GROMACS .gro file of N, CA and C in nm:
model
  537
    1MET      N    1  -2.062  -3.004   4.830
    1MET     CA    2  -2.041  -2.881   4.730
    1MET      C    3  -1.907  -2.821   4.750
    2ALA      N    4  -1.822  -2.809   4.634
    2ALA     CA    5  -1.678  -2.761   4.647
    2ALA      C    6  -1.678  -2.623   4.651
    3ALA      N    7  -1.569  -2.565   4.729
    3ALA     CA    8  -1.562  -2.412   4.755
    3ALA      C    9  -1.533  -2.346   4.626
    4ALA      N   10  -1.564  -2.234   4.581
    4ALA     CA   11  -1.533  -2.159   4.480
    4ALA      C   12  -1.381  -2.136   4.467
    5VAL      N   13  -1.319  -2.130   4.349
    5VAL     CA   14  -1.189  -2.111   4.337
    5VAL      C   15  -1.176  -1.976   4.257
    6PHE      N   16  -1.088  -1.872   4.291
    6PHE     CA   17  -1.076  -1.744   4.234
    6PHE      C   18  -0.932  -1.729   4.166
    7CYS      N   19  -0.927  -1.647   4.081
    7CYS     CA   20  -0.833  -1.614   3.996
    7CYS      C   21  -0.720  -1.523   4.113
    8GLN      N   22  -0.591  -1.545   4.111
    8GLN     CA   23  -0.496  -1.502   4.192
    8GLN      C   24  -0.472  -1.342   4.163
    9ARG      N   25  -0.483  -1.327   4.011
    9ARG     CA   26  -0.448  -1.173   3.962
    9ARG      C   27  -0.572  -1.098   3.965
   10CYS      N   28  -0.700  -1.131   3.927
   10CYS     CA   29  -0.801  -1.033   3.928
   10CYS      C   30  -0.920  -1.078   4.017
   11GLY      N   31  -0.918  -1.200   4.081
   11GLY     CA   32  -1.008  -1.235   4.178
   11GLY      C   33  -1.145  -1.274   4.112
   12ALA      N   34  -1.158  -1.301   3.992
   12ALA     CA   35  -1.272  -1.353   3.932
   12ALA      C   36  -1.303  -1.493   3.956
   13PRO      N   37  -1.414  -1.549   3.974
   13PRO     CA   38  -1.426  -1.688   4.002
   13PRO      C   39  -1.385  -1.766   3.878
   14ARG      N   40  -1.327  -1.885   3.906
   14ARG     CA   41  -1.285  -1.984   3.809
   14ARG      C   42  -1.410  -2.037   3.728
   15SER      N   43  -1.411  -2.051   3.600
   15SER     CA   44  -1.518  -2.085   3.521
   15SER      C   45  -1.540  -2.228   3.552
   16SER      N   46  -1.437  -2.316   3.558
   16SER     CA   47  -1.449  -2.450   3.583
   16SER      C   48  -1.330  -2.499   3.678
   17PRO      N   49  -1.341  -2.608   3.762
   17PRO     CA   50  -1.240  -2.649   3.844
   17PRO      C   51  -1.103  -2.676   3.766
   18ASN      N   52  -1.121  -2.732   3.635
   18ASN     CA   53  -1.000  -2.748   3.548
   18ASN      C   54  -0.952  -2.652   3.456
   19ALA      N   55  -1.004  -2.537   3.470
   19ALA     CA   56  -0.965  -2.424   3.388
   19ALA      C   57  -0.819  -2.386   3.395
   20SER      N   58  -0.761  -2.372   3.282
   20SER     CA   59  -0.605  -2.332   3.281
   20SER      C   60  -0.576  -2.192   3.278
   21PHE      N   61  -0.673  -2.104   3.231
   21PHE     CA   62  -0.657  -1.970   3.228
   21PHE      C   63  -0.795  -1.900   3.277
   22CYS      N   64  -0.775  -1.782   3.336
   22CYS     CA   65  -0.881  -1.695   3.380
   22CYS      C   66  -0.949  -1.638   3.271
   23GLY      N   67  -1.088  -1.665   3.274
   23GLY     CA   68  -1.164  -1.615   3.152
   23GLY      C   69  -1.181  -1.456   3.151
   24GLN      N   70  -1.148  -1.397   3.260
   24GLN     CA   71  -1.167  -1.250   3.285
   24GLN      C   72  -1.037  -1.191   3.234
   25CYS      N   73  -0.909  -1.219   3.308
   25CYS     CA   74  -0.797  -1.141   3.270
   25CYS      C   75  -0.687  -1.227   3.184
   26GLY      N   76  -0.709  -1.353   3.168
   26GLY     CA   77  -0.631  -1.433   3.089
   26GLY      C   78  -0.506  -1.503   3.158
   27ALA      N   79  -0.494  -1.465   3.298
   27ALA     CA   80  -0.381  -1.506   3.373
   27ALA      C   81  -0.388  -1.675   3.368
   28PHE      N   82  -0.259  -1.728   3.387
   28PHE     CA   83  -0.252  -1.876   3.412
   28PHE      C   84  -0.298  -1.912   3.541
   29LEU      N   85  -0.397  -1.996   3.557
   29LEU     CA   86  -0.441  -2.053   3.671
   29LEU      C   87  -0.366  -2.183   3.731
   30THR      N   88  -0.318  -2.180   3.846
   30THR     CA   89  -0.256  -2.294   3.894
   30THR      C   90  -0.366  -2.383   3.962
   31LYS      N   91  -0.337  -2.516   3.943
   31LYS     CA   92  -0.422  -2.615   4.025
   31LYS      C   93  -0.363  -2.628   4.176
   32VAL      N   94  -0.457  -2.628   4.266
   32VAL     CA   95  -0.392  -2.678   4.397
   32VAL      C   96  -0.378  -2.832   4.404
   33ASN      N   97  -0.275  -2.880   4.410
   33ASN     CA   98  -0.232  -3.013   4.398
   33ASN      C   99  -0.116  -3.041   4.506
   34PRO      N  100  -0.143  -3.083   4.624
   34PRO     CA  101  -0.056  -3.118   4.731
   34PRO      C  102   0.066  -3.195   4.677
   35GLY      N  103   0.187  -3.170   4.686
   35GLY     CA  104   0.311  -3.241   4.652
   35GLY      C  105   0.350  -3.208   4.506
   36LYS      N  106   0.279  -3.126   4.441
   36LYS     CA  107   0.330  -3.086   4.303
   36LYS      C  108   0.344  -2.944   4.293
   37CYS      N  109   0.469  -2.906   4.247
   37CYS     CA  110   0.474  -2.764   4.237
   37CYS      C  111   0.415  -2.711   4.123
   38SER      N  112   0.338  -2.606   4.144
   38SER     CA  113   0.257  -2.547   4.029
   38SER      C  114   0.337  -2.469   3.919
   39GLN      N  115   0.451  -2.433   3.964
   39GLN     CA  116   0.537  -2.365   3.858
   39GLN      C  117   0.574  -2.467   3.741
   40HIS      N  118   0.574  -2.589   3.759
   40HIS     CA  119   0.605  -2.690   3.669
   40HIS      C  120   0.502  -2.761   3.606
   41GLU      N  121   0.380  -2.716   3.609
   41GLU     CA  122   0.262  -2.768   3.535
   41GLU      C  123   0.291  -2.727   3.400
   42THR      N  124   0.240  -2.818   3.309
   42THR     CA  125   0.279  -2.790   3.156
   42THR      C  126   0.138  -2.684   3.113
   43LYS      N  127   0.177  -2.607   3.042
   43LYS     CA  128   0.080  -2.511   2.989
   43LYS      C  129   0.013  -2.574   2.878
   44THR      N  130  -0.120  -2.568   2.853
   44THR     CA  131  -0.177  -2.635   2.734
   44THR      C  132  -0.204  -2.537   2.626
   45HIS      N  133  -0.198  -2.404   2.649
   45HIS     CA  134  -0.226  -2.321   2.548
   45HIS      C  135  -0.132  -2.187   2.573
   46HIS      N  136  -0.076  -2.157   2.444
   46HIS     CA  137   0.006  -2.041   2.440
   46HIS      C  138  -0.014  -1.953   2.321
   47ASP      N  139   0.019  -1.826   2.313
   47ASP     CA  140   0.003  -1.752   2.189
   47ASP      C  141   0.136  -1.724   2.133
   48VAL      N  142   0.254  -1.719   2.214
   48VAL     CA  143   0.382  -1.698   2.184
   48VAL      C  144   0.489  -1.785   2.211
   49PHE      N  145   0.569  -1.806   2.100
   49PHE     CA  146   0.679  -1.905   2.108
   49PHE      C  147   0.806  -1.817   2.125
   50ILE      N  148   0.909  -1.843   2.209
   50ILE     CA  149   1.025  -1.769   2.234
   50ILE      C  150   1.134  -1.846   2.198
   51SER      N  151   1.196  -1.800   2.085
   51SER     CA  152   1.317  -1.877   2.030
   51SER      C  153   1.443  -1.797   2.067
   52TYR      N  154   1.544  -1.892   2.116
   52TYR     CA  155   1.663  -1.810   2.164
   52TYR      C  156   1.779  -1.919   2.173
   53SER      N  157   1.914  -1.861   2.181
   53SER     CA  158   2.010  -1.947   2.203
   53SER      C  159   2.054  -1.950   2.351
   54ALA      N  160   2.107  -2.063   2.394
   54ALA     CA  161   2.117  -2.065   2.539
   54ALA      C  162   2.208  -1.958   2.606
   55PRO      N  163   2.301  -1.889   2.543
   55PRO     CA  164   2.358  -1.780   2.613
   55PRO      C  165   2.263  -1.653   2.619
   56ASP      N  166   2.135  -1.653   2.551
   56ASP     CA  167   2.073  -1.535   2.566
   56ASP      C  168   1.944  -1.581   2.655
   57LYS      N  169   1.965  -1.680   2.744
   57LYS     CA  170   1.823  -1.712   2.808
   57LYS      C  171   1.806  -1.593   2.921
   58PRO      N  172   1.899  -1.524   2.981
   58PRO     CA  173   1.856  -1.422   3.074
   58PRO      C  174   1.754  -1.314   2.994
   59VAL      N  175   1.785  -1.288   2.889
   59VAL     CA  176   1.703  -1.191   2.808
   59VAL      C  177   1.562  -1.261   2.771
   60ALA      N  178   1.583  -1.386   2.723
   60ALA     CA  179   1.439  -1.457   2.690
   60ALA      C  180   1.370  -1.468   2.804
   61ASP      N  181   1.417  -1.503   2.933
   61ASP     CA  182   1.325  -1.510   3.028
   61ASP      C  183   1.266  -1.374   3.077
   62ALA      N  184   1.348  -1.251   3.056
   62ALA     CA  185   1.287  -1.131   3.088
   62ALA      C  186   1.174  -1.101   2.999
   63VAL      N  187   1.198  -1.132   2.871
   63VAL     CA  188   1.084  -1.116   2.768
   63VAL      C  189   0.972  -1.199   2.809
   64CYS      N  190   0.988  -1.332   2.831
   64CYS     CA  191   0.877  -1.402   2.873
   64CYS      C  192   0.807  -1.355   2.988
   65ASN      N  193   0.882  -1.321   3.100
   65ASN     CA  194   0.806  -1.262   3.223
   65ASN      C  195   0.742  -1.154   3.194
   66SER      N  196   0.775  -1.054   3.112
   66SER     CA  197   0.709  -0.921   3.078
   66SER      C  198   0.581  -0.958   2.989
   67LEU      N  199   0.588  -1.050   2.900
   67LEU     CA  200   0.463  -1.076   2.825
   67LEU      C  201   0.380  -1.151   2.919
   68GLU      N  202   0.417  -1.250   3.001
   68GLU     CA  203   0.319  -1.326   3.071
   68GLU      C  204   0.266  -1.234   3.183
   69ASN      N  205   0.335  -1.120   3.231
   69ASN     CA  206   0.284  -1.033   3.323
   69ASN      C  207   0.179  -0.926   3.263
   70ASN      N  208   0.168  -0.947   3.136
   70ASN     CA  209   0.073  -0.859   3.054
   70ASN      C  210  -0.023  -0.951   2.972
   71SER      N  211  -0.047  -1.057   3.038
   71SER     CA  212  -0.165  -1.150   2.998
   71SER      C  213  -0.127  -1.220   2.852
   72VAL      N  214  -0.004  -1.222   2.815
   72VAL     CA  215   0.023  -1.290   2.698
   72VAL      C  216   0.096  -1.422   2.729
   73ARG      N  217   0.028  -1.547   2.687
   73ARG     CA  218   0.078  -1.680   2.720
   73ARG      C  219   0.183  -1.684   2.619
   74CYS      N  220   0.297  -1.746   2.692
   74CYS     CA  221   0.409  -1.796   2.614
   74CYS      C  222   0.450  -1.939   2.651
   75TRP      N  223   0.538  -1.989   2.546
   75TRP     CA  224   0.585  -2.122   2.546
   75TRP      C  225   0.746  -2.099   2.525
   76ILE      N  226   0.813  -2.159   2.630
   76ILE     CA  227   0.967  -2.134   2.616
   76ILE      C  228   1.029  -2.251   2.682
   77ALA      N  229   1.120  -2.302   2.602
   77ALA     CA  230   1.204  -2.415   2.655
   77ALA      C  231   1.311  -2.379   2.755
   78PRO      N  232   1.348  -2.454   2.846
   78PRO     CA  233   1.297  -2.593   2.862
   78PRO      C  234   1.185  -2.600   2.964
   79ARG      N  235   1.133  -2.466   2.995
   79ARG     CA  236   1.038  -2.461   3.100
   79ARG      C  237   0.917  -2.550   3.076
   80ASP      N  238   0.870  -2.537   2.935
   80ASP     CA  239   0.748  -2.598   2.906
   80ASP      C  240   0.754  -2.748   2.845
   81VAL      N  241   0.880  -2.795   2.846
   81VAL     CA  242   0.891  -2.924   2.806
   81VAL      C  243   0.865  -3.004   2.916
   82SER      N  244   0.767  -3.112   2.916
   82SER     CA  245   0.736  -3.198   3.046
   82SER      C  246   0.843  -3.301   3.037
   83PRO      N  247   0.875  -3.346   3.169
   83PRO     CA  248   0.970  -3.433   3.183
   83PRO      C  249   0.953  -3.571   3.122
   84GLY      N  250   1.037  -3.641   3.051
   84GLY     CA  251   1.020  -3.753   2.973
   84GLY      C  252   0.956  -3.729   2.830
   85GLU      N  253   0.922  -3.598   2.794
   85GLU     CA  254   0.889  -3.561   2.667
   85GLU      C  255   0.992  -3.539   2.585
   86ASP      N  256   0.961  -3.605   2.450
   86ASP     CA  257   1.078  -3.570   2.350
   86ASP      C  258   1.086  -3.416   2.330
   87PHE      N  259   1.201  -3.377   2.346
   87PHE     CA  260   1.228  -3.234   2.339
   87PHE      C  261   1.203  -3.161   2.204
   88SER      N  262   1.267  -3.234   2.102
   88SER     CA  263   1.238  -3.180   1.964
   88SER      C  264   1.090  -3.172   1.914
   89LYS      N  265   1.018  -3.283   1.951
   89LYS     CA  266   0.869  -3.289   1.906
   89LYS      C  267   0.794  -3.186   1.998
   90SER      N  268   0.827  -3.177   2.128
   90SER     CA  269   0.765  -3.059   2.202
   90SER      C  270   0.778  -2.921   2.132
   91ILE      N  271   0.894  -2.900   2.085
   91ILE     CA  272   0.920  -2.754   2.027
   91ILE      C  273   0.853  -2.739   1.909
   92LEU      N  274   0.845  -2.849   1.823
   92LEU     CA  275   0.765  -2.842   1.702
   92LEU      C  276   0.607  -2.832   1.720
   93ASN      N  277   0.569  -2.899   1.809
   93ASN     CA  278   0.435  -2.882   1.861
   93ASN      C  279   0.402  -2.750   1.901
   94ALA      N  280   0.500  -2.703   1.989
   94ALA     CA  281   0.455  -2.550   2.049
   94ALA      C  282   0.466  -2.448   1.928
   95ILE      N  283   0.558  -2.460   1.838
   95ILE     CA  284   0.547  -2.363   1.719
   95ILE      C  285   0.441  -2.381   1.640
   96ASP      N  286   0.392  -2.498   1.621
   96ASP     CA  287   0.263  -2.530   1.531
   96ASP      C  288   0.149  -2.446   1.611
   97LYS      N  289   0.133  -2.439   1.742
   97LYS     CA  290   0.016  -2.395   1.807
   97LYS      C  291   0.036  -2.254   1.832
   98SER      N  292   0.135  -2.188   1.798
   98SER     CA  293   0.167  -2.024   1.823
   98SER      C  294   0.117  -1.962   1.724
   99LYS      N  295   0.083  -1.830   1.748
   99LYS     CA  296   0.045  -1.718   1.670
   99LYS      C  297   0.150  -1.635   1.650
  100VAL      N  298   0.257  -1.612   1.733
  100VAL     CA  299   0.361  -1.538   1.694
  100VAL      C  300   0.506  -1.593   1.755
  101MET      N  301   0.609  -1.578   1.686
  101MET     CA  302   0.737  -1.610   1.735
  101MET      C  303   0.812  -1.498   1.780
  102VAL      N  304   0.882  -1.486   1.900
  102VAL     CA  305   0.967  -1.394   1.922
  102VAL      C  306   1.103  -1.447   1.909
  103LEU      N  307   1.182  -1.397   1.825
  103LEU     CA  308   1.324  -1.447   1.814
  103LEU      C  309   1.414  -1.356   1.883
  104ILE      N  310   1.486  -1.390   1.994
  104ILE     CA  311   1.587  -1.320   2.050
  104ILE      C  312   1.706  -1.342   1.970
  105PHE      N  313   1.744  -1.229   1.887
  105PHE     CA  314   1.851  -1.235   1.766
  105PHE      C  315   1.978  -1.186   1.835
  106SER      N  316   2.088  -1.287   1.827
  106SER     CA  317   2.215  -1.237   1.855
  106SER      C  318   2.333  -1.303   1.768
  107SER      N  319   2.427  -1.310   1.784
  107SER     CA  320   2.547  -1.381   1.730
  107SER      C  321   2.514  -1.536   1.750
  108SER      N  322   2.499  -1.550   1.885
  108SER     CA  323   2.472  -1.692   1.911
  108SER      C  324   2.347  -1.757   1.857
  109ALA      N  325   2.245  -1.682   1.851
  109ALA     CA  326   2.117  -1.743   1.780
  109ALA      C  327   2.144  -1.746   1.628
  110ASN      N  328   2.224  -1.655   1.578
  110ASN     CA  329   2.250  -1.660   1.428
  110ASN      C  330   2.344  -1.777   1.397
  111ALA      N  331   2.428  -1.839   1.499
  111ALA     CA  332   2.510  -1.972   1.461
  111ALA      C  333   2.431  -2.075   1.507
  112SER      N  334   2.328  -2.066   1.562
  112SER     CA  335   2.266  -2.183   1.622
  112SER      C  336   2.185  -2.274   1.526
  113PRO      N  337   2.198  -2.386   1.496
  113PRO     CA  338   2.141  -2.469   1.404
  113PRO      C  339   1.988  -2.500   1.453
  114HIS      N  340   1.979  -2.508   1.604
  114HIS     CA  341   1.844  -2.524   1.672
  114HIS      C  342   1.742  -2.409   1.628
  115VAL      N  343   1.804  -2.278   1.647
  115VAL     CA  344   1.730  -2.157   1.630
  115VAL      C  345   1.686  -2.139   1.485
  116THR      N  346   1.777  -2.196   1.387
  116THR     CA  347   1.750  -2.183   1.247
  116THR      C  348   1.632  -2.272   1.218
  117ARG      N  349   1.643  -2.404   1.288
  117ARG     CA  350   1.543  -2.501   1.252
  117ARG      C  351   1.406  -2.433   1.320
  118GLU      N  352   1.399  -2.372   1.420
  118GLU     CA  353   1.269  -2.326   1.477
  118GLU      C  354   1.226  -2.222   1.383
  119VAL      N  355   1.301  -2.136   1.337
  119VAL     CA  356   1.270  -2.024   1.260
  119VAL      C  357   1.214  -2.074   1.124
  120THR      N  358   1.259  -2.184   1.075
  120THR     CA  359   1.231  -2.229   0.952
  120THR      C  360   1.092  -2.289   0.959
  121LYS      N  361   1.069  -2.365   1.071
  121LYS     CA  362   0.934  -2.417   1.104
  121LYS      C  363   0.831  -2.303   1.119
  122ALA      N  364   0.863  -2.197   1.183
  122ALA     CA  365   0.772  -2.093   1.176
  122ALA      C  366   0.730  -2.030   1.052
  123VAL      N  367   0.830  -2.004   0.976
  123VAL     CA  368   0.811  -1.940   0.848
  123VAL      C  369   0.729  -2.038   0.755
  124SER      N  370   0.752  -2.176   0.752
  124SER     CA  371   0.674  -2.263   0.689
  124SER      C  372   0.527  -2.281   0.740
  125ARG      N  373   0.497  -2.246   0.849
  125ARG     CA  374   0.352  -2.235   0.917
  125ARG      C  375   0.294  -2.114   0.883
  126GLY      N  376   0.368  -2.005   0.841
  126GLY     CA  377   0.301  -1.870   0.826
  126GLY      C  378   0.293  -1.803   0.962
  127ILE      N  379   0.375  -1.821   1.047
  127ILE     CA  380   0.379  -1.776   1.186
  127ILE      C  381   0.447  -1.634   1.175
  128ILE      N  382   0.375  -1.530   1.241
  128ILE     CA  383   0.450  -1.386   1.244
  128ILE      C  384   0.567  -1.423   1.326
  129ILE      N  385   0.691  -1.358   1.294
  129ILE     CA  386   0.808  -1.371   1.370
  129ILE      C  387   0.863  -1.232   1.386
  130ILE      N  388   0.887  -1.200   1.511
  130ILE     CA  389   0.937  -1.065   1.548
  130ILE      C  390   1.074  -1.076   1.604
  131PRO      N  391   1.185  -1.045   1.501
  131PRO     CA  392   1.318  -1.043   1.558
  131PRO      C  393   1.351  -0.946   1.651
  132PHE      N  394   1.384  -0.973   1.780
  132PHE     CA  395   1.431  -0.885   1.873
  132PHE      C  396   1.580  -0.887   1.892
  133ARG      N  397   1.646  -0.781   1.829
  133ARG     CA  398   1.795  -0.796   1.818
  133ARG      C  399   1.859  -0.739   1.922
  134ILE      N  400   1.938  -0.834   1.995
  134ILE     CA  401   2.001  -0.775   2.124
  134ILE      C  402   2.136  -0.764   2.100
  135GLU      N  403   2.186  -0.786   1.976
  135GLU     CA  404   2.332  -0.755   1.951
  135GLU      C  405   2.346  -0.723   1.813
  136ASP      N  406   2.455  -0.622   1.773
  136ASP     CA  407   2.454  -0.581   1.627
  136ASP      C  408   2.544  -0.696   1.569
  137ALA      N  409   2.470  -0.813   1.531
  137ALA     CA  410   2.541  -0.919   1.459
  137ALA      C  411   2.506  -0.928   1.335
  138PRO      N  412   2.591  -0.949   1.230
  138PRO     CA  413   2.529  -0.966   1.098
  138PRO      C  414   2.455  -1.099   1.080
  139MET      N  415   2.360  -1.111   0.984
  139MET     CA  416   2.293  -1.229   0.972
  139MET      C  417   2.352  -1.336   0.876
  140SER      N  418   2.347  -1.476   0.917
  140SER     CA  419   2.392  -1.553   0.824
  140SER      C  420   2.312  -1.564   0.712
  141GLU      N  421   2.353  -1.624   0.605
  141GLU     CA  422   2.269  -1.626   0.472
  141GLU      C  423   2.147  -1.697   0.505
  142SER      N  424   2.142  -1.802   0.576
  142SER     CA  425   2.021  -1.886   0.618
  142SER      C  426   1.936  -1.791   0.697
  143MET      N  427   1.961  -1.712   0.784
  143MET     CA  428   1.876  -1.631   0.866
  143MET      C  429   1.838  -1.520   0.768
  144GLU      N  430   1.916  -1.466   0.689
  144GLU     CA  431   1.884  -1.351   0.600
  144GLU      C  432   1.764  -1.397   0.511
  145TYR      N  433   1.776  -1.535   0.473
  145TYR     CA  434   1.668  -1.581   0.372
  145TYR      C  435   1.550  -1.594   0.448
  146LEU      N  436   1.544  -1.626   0.580
  146LEU     CA  437   1.429  -1.659   0.655
  146LEU      C  438   1.368  -1.533   0.725
  147ILE      N  439   1.431  -1.433   0.775
  147ILE     CA  440   1.399  -1.326   0.832
  147ILE      C  441   1.439  -1.191   0.798
  148GLY      N  442   1.494  -1.185   0.668
  148GLY     CA  443   1.541  -1.071   0.621
  148GLY      C  444   1.445  -0.963   0.588
  149LEU      N  445   1.319  -0.989   0.575
  149LEU     CA  446   1.214  -0.889   0.545
  149LEU      C  447   1.139  -0.836   0.659
  150PRO      N  448   1.099  -0.899   0.759
  150PRO     CA  449   1.046  -0.838   0.869
  150PRO      C  450   1.106  -0.722   0.953
  151HIS      N  451   1.022  -0.633   0.986
  151HIS     CA  452   1.087  -0.523   1.055
  151HIS      C  453   1.124  -0.568   1.183
  152TRP      N  454   1.251  -0.524   1.226
  152TRP     CA  455   1.312  -0.586   1.344
  152TRP      C  456   1.280  -0.488   1.465
  153LEU      N  457   1.283  -0.523   1.584
  153LEU     CA  458   1.298  -0.423   1.710
  153LEU      C  459   1.441  -0.442   1.762
  154ASP      N  460   1.507  -0.328   1.746
  154ASP     CA  461   1.627  -0.339   1.810
  154ASP      C  462   1.642  -0.295   1.954
  155ALA      N  463   1.711  -0.376   2.017
  155ALA     CA  464   1.728  -0.353   2.167
  155ALA      C  465   1.885  -0.335   2.207
  156LEU      N  466   1.960  -0.272   2.109
  156LEU     CA  467   2.093  -0.251   2.126
  156LEU      C  468   2.133  -0.158   2.238
  157THR      N  469   2.049  -0.062   2.264
  157THR     CA  470   2.098   0.043   2.364
  157THR      C  471   2.017   0.019   2.499
  158PRO      N  472   2.083   0.041   2.609
  158PRO     CA  473   2.016   0.036   2.732
  158PRO      C  474   1.905   0.173   2.754
  159PRO      N  475   1.814   0.153   2.821
  159PRO     CA  476   1.786   0.035   2.913
  159PRO      C  477   1.697  -0.080   2.833
  160MET      N  478   1.726  -0.219   2.866
  160MET     CA  479   1.675  -0.322   2.797
  160MET      C  480   1.515  -0.323   2.826
  161GLU      N  481   1.473  -0.288   2.943
  161GLU     CA  482   1.330  -0.281   2.997
  161GLU      C  483   1.241  -0.209   2.892
  162GLN      N  484   1.312  -0.095   2.836
  162GLN     CA  485   1.221  -0.006   2.756
  162GLN      C  486   1.205  -0.080   2.621
  163HIS      N  487   1.309  -0.146   2.564
  163HIS     CA  488   1.270  -0.228   2.454
  163HIS      C  489   1.180  -0.355   2.476
  164ILE      N  490   1.204  -0.404   2.593
  164ILE     CA  491   1.119  -0.513   2.613
  164ILE      C  492   0.962  -0.459   2.628
  165ASP      N  493   0.935  -0.351   2.673
  165ASP     CA  494   0.805  -0.286   2.691
  165ASP      C  495   0.741  -0.262   2.548
  166THR      N  496   0.832  -0.212   2.442
  166THR     CA  497   0.797  -0.192   2.318
  166THR      C  498   0.753  -0.338   2.260
  167LEU      N  499   0.808  -0.430   2.282
  167LEU     CA  500   0.795  -0.556   2.217
  167LEU      C  501   0.669  -0.613   2.281
  168VAL      N  502   0.653  -0.604   2.425
  168VAL     CA  503   0.515  -0.654   2.482
  168VAL      C  504   0.396  -0.588   2.403
  169ARG      N  505   0.408  -0.442   2.390
  169ARG     CA  506   0.300  -0.375   2.316
  169ARG      C  507   0.262  -0.431   2.177
  170ARG      N  508   0.373  -0.464   2.126
  170ARG     CA  509   0.350  -0.514   1.959
  170ARG      C  510   0.305  -0.652   1.969
  171VAL      N  511   0.345  -0.741   2.048
  171VAL     CA  512   0.309  -0.856   2.058
  171VAL      C  513   0.167  -0.882   2.094
  172LYS      N  514   0.115  -0.791   2.202
  172LYS     CA  515  -0.020  -0.801   2.242
  172LYS      C  516  -0.113  -0.777   2.132
  173THR      N  517  -0.054  -0.649   2.051
  173THR     CA  518  -0.165  -0.621   1.946
  173THR      C  519  -0.175  -0.733   1.855
  174LEU      N  520  -0.065  -0.799   1.815
  174LEU     CA  521  -0.063  -0.905   1.718
  174LEU      C  522  -0.150  -1.013   1.767
  175VAL      N  523  -0.129  -1.065   1.900
  175VAL     CA  524  -0.208  -1.176   1.940
  175VAL      C  525  -0.371  -1.134   1.949
  176GLU      N  526  -0.389  -1.011   1.995
  176GLU     CA  527  -0.535  -0.960   2.000
  176GLU      C  528  -0.589  -0.971   1.854
  177ASP      N  529  -0.519  -0.927   1.750
  177ASP     CA  530  -0.553  -0.927   1.610
  177ASP      C  531  -0.587  -1.071   1.565
  178HIS      N  532  -0.530  -1.172   1.621
  178HIS     CA  533  -0.532  -1.310   1.560
  178HIS      C  534  -0.655  -1.387   1.633
  179ARG      N  535  -0.741  -1.315   1.742
  179ARG     CA  536  -0.825  -1.372   1.829
  179ARG      C  537  -0.958  -1.354   1.757
   0.00000   0.00000   0.00000
């Protein structure tokens, strides 16, 4: 008989040996697999897709960490792209499976054709987009067409943590409303 496995966050017993998430608190559950780093296991389920441009990665990582520390499951590149997997296809599949997209908006994101494609895909799928503006940059015509209407969360003034906390509360509410 196998020993019981418990959630590292809340201590609840795992519902099955292959469970990816704790049924009690929603935390990611890592599998014990010698020789494989659990941080690099692919997540099979997420609620939020984080779209950002490479120069904004530190902010995107901070947003992702805050959301996941509050039991909101995220998909972020390149972390969640499996080695050998087609990068573009992985991104499109992740957007399709999302309930919410958090767009880290800056002049870099505004100029990125990759971010524009991600936002276009989210709009076409009817996914809620939360623009999280970290820089006072004017929108390109493409971005204005795609995200000119939703209310923005401005994170222009310090401290960034306060703005991220506001974002986490809003995303949690949206995700819970979709369940």
